Coordinates of C-alpha atoms in Angstrom, one line a residue:
M1 CA 214.3 143.6 70.8
A2 CA 214.0 139.9 71.3
D3 CA 212.7 140.4 74.9
V4 CA 210.2 143.1 74.0
F5 CA 207.2 140.8 74.0
A6 CA 205.9 139.5 77.3
A7 CA 206.3 135.8 77.5
E8 CA 202.6 135.0 77.9
S9 CA 200.6 137.6 76.1
A10 CA 202.8 138.8 73.2
T11 CA 202.3 142.4 74.2
I12 CA 204.7 145.4 74.6
G13 CA 204.9 147.8 77.5
E14 CA 202.5 147.8 80.4
P15 CA 198.8 147.2 79.4
A16 CA 197.6 149.2 82.5
I17 CA 199.5 152.3 81.4
N18 CA 198.4 151.9 77.8
I19 CA 194.8 151.6 78.9
S20 CA 195.1 154.7 81.1
I21 CA 196.5 156.8 78.2
F22 CA 193.8 155.4 75.9
G23 CA 191.2 156.4 78.5
V24 CA 192.5 159.9 78.7
F25 CA 192.3 160.4 75.0
V26 CA 188.8 159.0 74.8
L27 CA 187.6 161.1 77.7
I28 CA 189.0 164.3 76.2
T29 CA 187.3 163.6 72.8
L30 CA 184.0 162.7 74.5
V31 CA 184.0 166.0 76.3
I32 CA 184.8 167.9 73.1
T33 CA 182.0 166.0 71.3
F34 CA 179.5 166.9 74.1
R35 CA 180.4 170.6 74.0
A36 CA 180.1 170.7 70.2
S37 CA 176.7 169.0 70.2
R38 CA 175.2 172.1 71.9
N39 CA 175.5 174.0 68.7
N40 CA 173.9 171.4 66.4
K41 CA 170.6 173.1 65.8
S42 CA 170.1 172.6 62.0
A43 CA 171.1 170.3 59.1
A44 CA 173.9 172.7 58.2
D45 CA 175.3 172.4 61.7
Y46 CA 175.2 168.7 61.6
Y47 CA 176.5 168.2 58.1
A48 CA 178.8 171.2 57.7
A49 CA 179.6 172.5 61.2
G50 CA 177.5 175.6 60.4
R51 CA 180.0 176.6 57.7
N52 CA 182.0 178.7 60.1
I53 CA 185.3 176.7 60.3
T54 CA 188.2 178.9 59.2
G55 CA 190.6 177.9 56.5
T56 CA 193.5 177.3 58.9
Q57 CA 191.2 175.2 61.2
N58 CA 189.9 173.2 58.2
G59 CA 193.4 172.6 56.9
L60 CA 194.3 171.1 60.3
A61 CA 191.0 169.1 60.3
I62 CA 191.7 167.9 56.7
A63 CA 195.2 166.7 57.9
G64 CA 193.5 165.0 60.8
D65 CA 191.0 163.3 58.4
Y66 CA 193.6 162.4 55.8
L67 CA 196.4 161.2 58.1
S68 CA 194.8 157.9 58.9
A69 CA 196.0 154.7 60.6
A70 CA 197.4 153.8 57.2
S71 CA 199.6 156.9 57.2
F72 CA 200.9 156.4 60.7
L73 CA 201.0 152.6 61.1
G74 CA 200.9 151.2 57.6
I75 CA 203.4 153.5 55.8
A76 CA 205.9 153.4 58.7
G77 CA 205.8 149.6 58.6
A78 CA 206.1 149.6 54.8
I79 CA 209.2 151.8 54.9
A80 CA 210.7 149.7 57.7
I81 CA 210.2 146.4 55.7
Y82 CA 210.5 147.6 52.1
G83 CA 212.4 150.9 52.4
Y84 CA 212.2 152.9 49.2
D85 CA 209.2 151.1 47.9
G86 CA 207.3 151.7 51.1
F87 CA 207.9 155.5 50.9
L88 CA 206.1 155.5 47.5
Y89 CA 202.8 155.4 49.4
S90 CA 203.7 158.8 51.1
I91 CA 204.7 160.3 47.8
G92 CA 201.4 159.3 46.1
F93 CA 199.3 160.5 49.0
L94 CA 201.0 163.9 49.1
V95 CA 201.1 164.6 45.3
A96 CA 197.4 163.8 45.2
W97 CA 196.7 167.1 47.0
L98 CA 197.8 169.1 44.0
V99 CA 195.0 167.5 42.0
A100 CA 192.5 168.4 44.8
L101 CA 193.9 172.0 45.1
L102 CA 193.9 172.8 41.4
L103 CA 190.8 171.0 40.1
V104 CA 188.2 170.5 42.8
A105 CA 188.6 172.2 46.2
E106 CA 187.3 175.7 45.3
L107 CA 184.9 174.6 42.6
M108 CA 183.2 172.0 44.9
R109 CA 182.9 174.4 47.8
N110 CA 181.2 177.0 45.5
T111 CA 178.8 174.6 44.0
A112 CA 177.6 172.1 46.6
R113 CA 175.7 172.3 49.9
F114 CA 176.6 169.1 51.9
T115 CA 177.7 166.2 49.6
M116 CA 179.5 165.3 46.5
A117 CA 176.2 164.5 44.8
D118 CA 175.1 168.1 45.1
V119 CA 177.7 168.9 42.3
L120 CA 177.1 165.8 40.2
A121 CA 173.3 166.2 40.1
F122 CA 173.4 169.9 39.6
R123 CA 172.6 169.8 35.9
M124 CA 171.5 166.1 35.7
R125 CA 168.4 164.2 36.5
Q126 CA 168.4 164.3 40.3
G127 CA 167.2 160.8 41.3
P128 CA 169.5 158.5 39.3
V129 CA 172.7 160.5 39.8
R130 CA 172.2 161.1 43.5
T131 CA 171.5 157.4 44.0
A132 CA 174.6 156.5 42.1
A133 CA 176.8 159.0 44.0
A134 CA 175.4 157.8 47.3
I135 CA 176.2 154.2 46.4
S136 CA 179.7 155.1 45.4
T137 CA 180.2 157.1 48.6
L138 CA 179.1 154.2 50.7
F139 CA 181.6 151.8 49.0
V140 CA 184.5 154.2 49.4
S141 CA 183.7 154.9 53.0
L142 CA 183.3 151.2 53.8
F143 CA 186.7 150.3 52.3
Y144 CA 188.3 153.1 54.3
L145 CA 186.5 152.1 57.4
L146 CA 187.6 148.5 56.9
A147 CA 191.3 149.7 57.0
Q148 CA 190.8 151.8 60.1
M149 CA 188.9 149.1 62.0
A150 CA 191.6 146.5 61.2
G151 CA 194.3 149.0 62.3
A152 CA 192.5 149.7 65.6
G153 CA 192.0 146.0 66.4
G154 CA 195.6 145.2 65.7
L155 CA 197.0 148.2 67.6
V156 CA 195.0 147.7 70.7
A157 CA 195.5 143.9 70.7
L158 CA 199.2 144.6 70.6
L159 CA 199.2 147.1 73.4
L160 CA 196.6 145.6 75.8
G161 CA 198.0 142.1 75.6
V162 CA 194.8 140.5 74.3
S163 CA 195.1 137.6 72.0
G164 CA 192.7 135.4 70.0
A165 CA 190.0 136.3 67.5
A166 CA 187.3 136.9 70.2
A167 CA 189.4 139.5 72.1
E168 CA 190.4 141.3 68.9
A169 CA 186.8 141.4 67.8
I170 CA 185.8 143.0 71.1
V171 CA 188.4 145.7 70.5
V172 CA 186.9 146.5 67.1
V173 CA 183.4 146.6 68.5
V174 CA 184.5 149.1 71.2
V175 CA 186.1 151.3 68.5
G176 CA 183.0 151.1 66.4
A177 CA 180.8 152.0 69.3
L178 CA 182.9 155.1 70.1
M179 CA 182.8 156.1 66.4
I180 CA 179.0 155.8 66.3
F181 CA 178.7 157.9 69.5
Y182 CA 180.9 160.7 68.1
V183 CA 178.8 161.0 65.0
L184 CA 175.4 160.7 66.7
V185 CA 176.2 163.3 69.3
G186 CA 178.8 165.7 67.8
G187 CA 178.0 165.8 64.1
M188 CA 180.5 167.5 61.8
R189 CA 181.4 170.1 64.3
G190 CA 182.4 167.6 67.0
T191 CA 184.2 165.5 64.4
T192 CA 186.1 168.6 63.2
Y193 CA 187.3 169.5 66.6
V194 CA 188.4 165.9 67.3
Q195 CA 190.2 165.8 64.0
M196 CA 192.0 169.1 64.7
I197 CA 193.3 168.0 68.1
K198 CA 194.2 164.6 66.7
A199 CA 196.2 166.1 63.9
T200 CA 198.1 168.3 66.3
L201 CA 198.9 165.3 68.6
L202 CA 199.8 163.1 65.7
I203 CA 202.2 165.5 64.0
A204 CA 203.7 166.4 67.4
G205 CA 204.2 162.8 68.3
A206 CA 205.8 162.0 64.9
L207 CA 208.1 165.0 65.4
V208 CA 209.2 163.8 68.8
M209 CA 209.9 160.3 67.4
T210 CA 211.7 161.8 64.4
I211 CA 214.0 163.9 66.6
W212 CA 214.6 161.0 68.9
V213 CA 215.6 158.6 66.1
L214 CA 217.9 161.2 64.5
A215 CA 219.5 161.9 67.9
E216 CA 220.3 158.2 68.1
Y217 CA 222.4 158.7 65.0
G218 CA 223.9 162.1 65.8
F219 CA 221.3 163.9 63.7
N220 CA 222.9 162.5 60.6
L221 CA 220.4 161.1 58.1
S222 CA 223.2 159.2 56.3
S223 CA 224.1 157.4 59.5
L224 CA 220.4 156.5 60.0
L225 CA 220.2 155.0 56.5
G226 CA 223.5 153.2 57.2
G227 CA 221.9 151.7 60.3
A228 CA 218.9 150.5 58.3
V229 CA 221.2 149.0 55.7
A230 CA 223.2 147.2 58.4
S231 CA 220.0 145.8 59.8
E232 CA 218.0 145.0 56.7
G233 CA 220.4 145.0 53.8
Q234 CA 221.2 147.3 50.9
Q235 CA 217.7 146.7 49.3
V236 CA 216.0 149.1 51.7
L237 CA 217.6 152.0 49.8
E238 CA 216.9 150.7 46.3
P239 CA 213.7 150.5 44.3
G240 CA 212.2 147.1 43.7
A241 CA 212.0 145.5 47.1
Q242 CA 208.2 145.4 46.8
Y243 CA 207.5 146.5 43.2
G244 CA 210.3 145.2 41.1
V245 CA 210.4 141.4 41.1
S246 CA 208.4 141.0 37.9
N247 CA 206.6 143.0 35.2
A248 CA 203.4 142.3 37.1
T249 CA 204.7 144.0 40.3
R250 CA 206.0 147.0 38.2
L251 CA 202.5 147.4 36.7
D252 CA 201.1 147.1 40.2
F253 CA 203.3 150.0 41.2
I254 CA 202.0 152.1 38.3
S255 CA 198.4 151.1 39.2
L256 CA 198.9 152.0 42.8
A257 CA 200.5 155.4 42.0
L258 CA 197.6 156.2 39.6
A259 CA 195.0 155.4 42.3
L260 CA 196.8 157.4 45.0
V261 CA 197.4 160.5 42.9
L262 CA 193.9 160.6 41.5
G263 CA 192.0 159.1 44.4
T264 CA 192.2 162.0 46.9
A265 CA 190.2 164.4 44.7
G266 CA 187.4 161.8 44.7
L267 CA 187.3 160.9 48.4
P268 CA 183.8 161.9 49.6
H269 CA 184.9 162.5 53.2
V270 CA 187.7 164.8 52.0
L271 CA 185.4 166.7 49.6
M272 CA 182.8 167.1 52.4
R273 CA 185.4 169.0 54.5
F274 CA 185.3 171.8 51.9
Y275 CA 181.7 172.6 52.7
T276 CA 182.5 173.5 56.3
V277 CA 184.3 176.8 55.4
P278 CA 182.5 180.1 54.7
T279 CA 184.3 181.1 51.5
A280 CA 186.1 179.7 48.4
K281 CA 189.3 181.5 49.6
D282 CA 189.1 179.5 52.9
A283 CA 188.7 176.3 50.8
R284 CA 191.9 177.1 49.0
K285 CA 193.7 178.1 52.2
S286 CA 192.6 174.9 53.9
V287 CA 194.2 172.8 51.1
V288 CA 197.4 174.7 51.3
W289 CA 197.6 174.2 55.0
A290 CA 196.8 170.6 54.6
I291 CA 199.6 170.2 52.0
W292 CA 202.2 171.6 54.4
L293 CA 201.0 169.6 57.4
I294 CA 200.7 166.4 55.5
G295 CA 204.0 166.8 53.7
G296 CA 205.8 167.5 56.9
F297 CA 204.3 164.4 58.5
Y298 CA 205.3 162.2 55.6
L299 CA 208.9 163.4 55.9
F300 CA 208.7 162.3 59.6
S301 CA 207.3 159.0 58.5
L302 CA 210.4 158.4 56.4
V303 CA 212.7 158.8 59.4
I304 CA 210.3 156.7 61.6
G305 CA 210.2 153.9 59.1
Y306 CA 213.9 153.6 58.6
G307 CA 214.4 154.1 62.3
A308 CA 212.1 151.1 62.9
G309 CA 214.1 149.0 60.4
A310 CA 217.4 150.0 62.0
L311 CA 216.5 149.8 65.7
V312 CA 213.8 147.2 65.8
G313 CA 214.3 145.0 62.7
S314 CA 211.9 143.5 60.2
E315 CA 211.9 140.1 61.8
T316 CA 210.6 141.5 65.1
I317 CA 208.1 143.7 63.4
L318 CA 206.6 140.9 61.3
A319 CA 206.5 138.6 64.4
A320 CA 204.5 141.1 66.4
P321 CA 200.7 141.1 66.6
G322 CA 199.6 143.4 63.8
G323 CA 202.6 142.6 61.7
V324 CA 203.8 145.4 59.5
N325 CA 201.4 147.8 61.3
A326 CA 203.3 147.4 64.6
A327 CA 206.5 149.1 63.4
A328 CA 205.8 152.6 64.9
P329 CA 204.6 151.3 68.3
L330 CA 207.6 149.0 68.5
L331 CA 210.0 151.8 67.7
A332 CA 208.4 154.0 70.3
F333 CA 208.9 151.3 72.9
E334 CA 212.6 150.8 71.8
L335 CA 213.2 154.6 72.1
G336 CA 211.3 155.7 75.2
G337 CA 210.0 152.6 76.9
T338 CA 206.5 152.2 78.2
V339 CA 205.6 155.8 78.5
L340 CA 206.5 156.9 75.0
L341 CA 204.8 153.7 73.7
G342 CA 201.6 154.5 75.5
I343 CA 201.6 158.1 74.3
I344 CA 202.2 157.2 70.6
A345 CA 199.7 154.4 70.8
G346 CA 197.2 156.8 72.3
V347 CA 197.8 159.2 69.4
A348 CA 197.4 156.3 66.9
F349 CA 194.1 155.3 68.6
A350 CA 192.9 158.9 68.5
T351 CA 193.9 159.0 64.8
I352 CA 191.7 156.0 64.1
L353 CA 188.7 157.4 66.1
A354 CA 188.8 160.8 64.3
V355 CA 189.1 159.3 60.8
V356 CA 186.3 156.7 61.3
A357 CA 184.1 159.4 62.6
G358 CA 184.7 161.6 59.5
L359 CA 184.0 158.6 57.2
T360 CA 180.8 157.7 59.0
I361 CA 179.3 161.1 59.0
T362 CA 180.1 161.4 55.3
A363 CA 178.5 158.1 54.4
S364 CA 175.4 158.7 56.6
A365 CA 175.0 162.3 55.2
S366 CA 175.2 161.0 51.7
F367 CA 172.4 158.5 52.3
A368 CA 170.2 160.9 54.2
H369 CA 170.7 164.0 52.1
D370 CA 170.9 162.4 48.6
V371 CA 168.8 159.3 48.8
Y372 CA 166.2 160.0 51.6
A373 CA 165.7 163.7 51.3
S374 CA 166.3 164.3 47.5
V375 CA 165.2 161.0 45.9
L376 CA 162.6 159.5 48.2
K377 CA 161.1 162.7 49.5
K378 CA 161.8 164.8 46.4
G379 CA 163.3 167.6 48.5
D380 CA 160.1 168.0 50.6
V381 CA 161.5 166.9 54.0
D382 CA 161.9 168.4 57.4
P383 CA 165.6 169.1 58.1
N384 CA 165.2 167.5 61.6
A385 CA 163.8 164.3 60.0
E386 CA 166.7 164.3 57.5
V387 CA 169.3 164.5 60.4
R388 CA 167.5 161.8 62.2
V389 CA 167.8 159.5 59.2
A390 CA 171.5 160.4 59.0
R391 CA 172.0 159.3 62.6
I392 CA 170.2 156.0 62.0
T393 CA 172.3 155.4 58.9
A394 CA 175.4 156.1 61.0
V395 CA 174.5 153.2 63.3
V396 CA 173.9 150.8 60.4
I397 CA 177.2 151.8 58.7
G398 CA 179.0 151.4 62.0
A399 CA 177.7 147.9 62.5
V400 CA 178.6 146.8 59.0
S401 CA 182.1 148.3 59.3
I402 CA 182.6 146.5 62.6
G403 CA 181.9 143.2 61.0
L404 CA 184.1 143.8 58.0
G405 CA 186.9 145.2 60.2
I406 CA 186.9 142.0 62.2
L407 CA 187.3 140.0 59.0
A408 CA 190.1 142.2 57.7
L409 CA 191.9 142.0 61.0
Q410 CA 191.8 138.3 61.1
A411 CA 193.1 138.1 57.6
G412 CA 196.1 140.3 58.6
I413 CA 196.1 142.6 55.6
N414 CA 198.3 145.7 55.6
I415 CA 196.0 148.7 56.2
A416 CA 198.0 151.0 53.9
F417 CA 197.0 148.6 51.1
L418 CA 193.3 148.6 52.1
V419 CA 193.3 152.4 52.0
A420 CA 194.9 152.2 48.5
L421 CA 191.9 150.2 47.4
A422 CA 189.6 152.8 48.7
F423 CA 191.6 155.4 46.7
A424 CA 191.2 153.2 43.6
V425 CA 187.4 153.1 44.0
A426 CA 187.3 156.9 44.5
A427 CA 189.5 157.6 41.5
S428 CA 187.5 155.1 39.3
A429 CA 183.9 155.9 40.4
N430 CA 184.0 159.5 41.5
L431 CA 186.8 161.6 39.9
P432 CA 185.9 161.1 36.2
T433 CA 182.3 162.1 36.9
I434 CA 183.3 165.2 39.0
L435 CA 185.7 166.4 36.3
Y436 CA 183.3 165.8 33.5
T437 CA 180.5 167.6 35.4
L438 CA 182.7 170.7 36.2
F439 CA 184.5 171.0 32.8
W440 CA 182.5 169.4 30.0
K441 CA 179.3 171.2 29.0
N442 CA 177.9 168.3 26.9
F443 CA 178.1 165.8 29.7
T444 CA 174.8 164.0 30.3
T445 CA 173.0 162.0 33.0
Q446 CA 173.7 158.7 31.1
G447 CA 177.4 159.6 30.9
A448 CA 177.4 160.2 34.7
L449 CA 175.7 156.9 35.4
W450 CA 177.9 154.9 33.1
S451 CA 181.0 156.5 34.6
I452 CA 180.0 156.0 38.3
Y453 CA 178.5 152.5 38.0
G454 CA 181.0 151.3 35.4
G455 CA 184.0 152.5 37.4
L456 CA 182.6 151.1 40.6
I457 CA 181.7 147.7 39.2
V458 CA 184.9 147.2 37.3
C459 CA 187.0 148.3 40.2
I460 CA 185.2 146.1 42.8
G461 CA 185.1 143.2 40.4
L462 CA 188.8 143.3 39.6
I463 CA 189.6 143.5 43.4
I464 CA 187.4 140.4 44.0
F465 CA 189.4 138.5 41.3
S466 CA 192.8 139.8 42.3
P467 CA 195.5 138.2 44.5
V468 CA 194.4 140.3 47.4
V469 CA 191.2 138.2 47.9
S470 CA 192.4 134.7 46.9
G471 CA 195.1 132.6 45.4
S472 CA 198.1 133.7 47.6
E473 CA 199.3 133.2 51.2
T474 CA 198.7 136.8 52.1
A475 CA 195.1 136.8 50.6
M476 CA 192.0 137.4 52.6
F477 CA 190.9 133.9 51.6
S478 CA 194.0 131.8 51.0
N479 CA 192.2 128.4 50.9
F480 CA 190.9 128.9 47.4
D481 CA 191.9 130.6 44.2
I482 CA 189.7 132.7 41.8
A483 CA 192.4 135.3 41.1
W484 CA 192.6 135.7 37.3
F485 CA 193.4 139.4 37.4
P486 CA 197.2 139.7 38.1
L487 CA 197.4 143.2 39.7
R488 CA 196.8 143.9 43.4
N489 CA 195.4 147.4 42.7
P490 CA 192.9 147.8 39.8
G491 CA 193.4 151.5 39.2
L492 CA 195.5 151.1 36.0
V493 CA 192.4 149.5 34.3
S494 CA 189.4 150.9 36.1
I495 CA 190.3 154.6 36.1
P496 CA 190.8 155.0 32.3
L497 CA 187.8 152.7 31.7
S498 CA 185.6 155.0 33.9
F499 CA 186.7 158.1 31.9
F500 CA 186.0 156.2 28.7
L501 CA 182.5 155.1 29.9
G502 CA 181.6 158.6 30.9
W503 CA 182.5 159.8 27.4
L504 CA 180.8 156.9 25.6
G505 CA 177.6 157.1 27.7
T506 CA 177.4 160.8 26.8
K507 CA 178.0 160.3 23.1
V508 CA 175.4 157.5 22.7
S509 CA 172.8 159.3 24.9
K510 CA 169.7 160.6 23.2
E511 CA 169.3 163.1 26.0
K512 CA 170.4 166.7 25.2
P513 CA 172.8 168.3 27.7
D514 CA 171.5 171.1 29.8
V515 CA 173.8 173.9 28.5
D516 CA 172.0 176.6 30.4
K517 CA 172.5 174.7 33.7
Y518 CA 176.1 174.2 32.8
A519 CA 176.5 177.9 32.4
E520 CA 175.0 178.5 35.8
L521 CA 177.2 175.8 37.3
E522 CA 180.3 177.4 35.7
V523 CA 179.5 180.8 37.1
R524 CA 178.8 179.4 40.6
S525 CA 181.8 177.2 40.6
L526 CA 184.1 180.0 39.6
T527 CA 182.6 182.9 41.6
G528 CA 180.7 181.3 44.5
I529 CA 177.6 183.2 43.7
G530 CA 174.6 181.3 45.1
A531 CA 176.7 178.7 46.8
E532 CA 174.3 178.2 49.7
K533 CA 171.4 177.5 47.3
A534 CA 173.3 175.4 44.7
V535 CA 170.9 172.5 44.6
A536 CA 168.6 172.3 41.6
H537 CA 165.1 171.1 42.3

């Protein structure tokens, strides 16, 4: 693999072929988006695809939304470099779906209209809770967008032979512009179709690479693992390569696992997908489909990661533009040359576009529906005006994510780790409030606000003062040190604290809980009666 990189541009494959395949993917998705836009005639069409997506289709779209650049690029790279410890990301991401299936999927679908805040504000004071939920949604979405933008910039820089901060920044700007276009034109319907096609392509591409890698070792998994050991050493099969050097790293692993397992059920862009199906049965069905599809993909990622370690080698991966995130593209080039590389890179590019579109429409819908329509206009707003505000918000969010994505790309942070931070924020700020709202009849507005804001502030604060941001060679800002919090993921502290703050805020509140509203919420969440009108005014 020493001669993989072109001498002058540090690229792999033929940039012309890579650009052509990128162009085909973009053209196909643009056509789909245009066709979908013809059916966007109401707010329900724009936000929830008219609620006529089947459970199977939505399961495929959820997989497309959930299997992000972190799943394909970051996890494969983490397994290639760290082996066993890298696979822990996959385990956490998958087990998290059991929490979503058992606790929130059906209940959220039955209770809300368009956003997470519809549930949280159902029996609370509308203004404060909707505002808090919208702020939390924006933070989670921006963290996630940050990861996707960095992944897009690194991937395309690697495959097109561009180098330098300016060229990589241009790549991120182009990705951001496409993302904004999808959301403005296609809405949730267009985004759903793009995610379905992208999930199909991604899983098919991973399957092809998995079979190819196994064929290299006679379809013997033990031989593949032996090849990884021969290339990287025995540590790739043992725990501790990334999370076992000290007590701090072991705590980091526990913190990461907690964030991954509890974060999915609090991710706004995943929760919003449940509102696109017509019935609660379809919501459950979509999660079951998602579990099977995502689980299969993560098994493929295990083979791809160890295959990259065995056939490419960690030194080559870390030396490539994009670092850890280049493992899967480099393996594709090693296996099938320029053509397979171009196809896999195109799939990864489509992956990023689909995920960022889903994140953007979620964040823009949260602001337009929860802040503009419900708080500022007190529910008295024309649906067309609300959708127009959502589109303007999408442009603003896109611009902010482009800027932050450029910063993250230049810092060279593993995108799987960035997504783990988004999960930590979701698990800290959103999940405790969701569970309290659905299952604790005495929960009050003050408890909700303390839980959301407390979890959000503590989580973001601990991230700022962690080794991720400063004080280490791999930090975003390595030239100064304000890192007094030892863990790289704050979930171990911020998640329990958010649950505690929700309980404490409720207990010290002088406000009486709305028990009648809770009874109504309970009936709706369990039966689906009145689901289309489940917003209290």
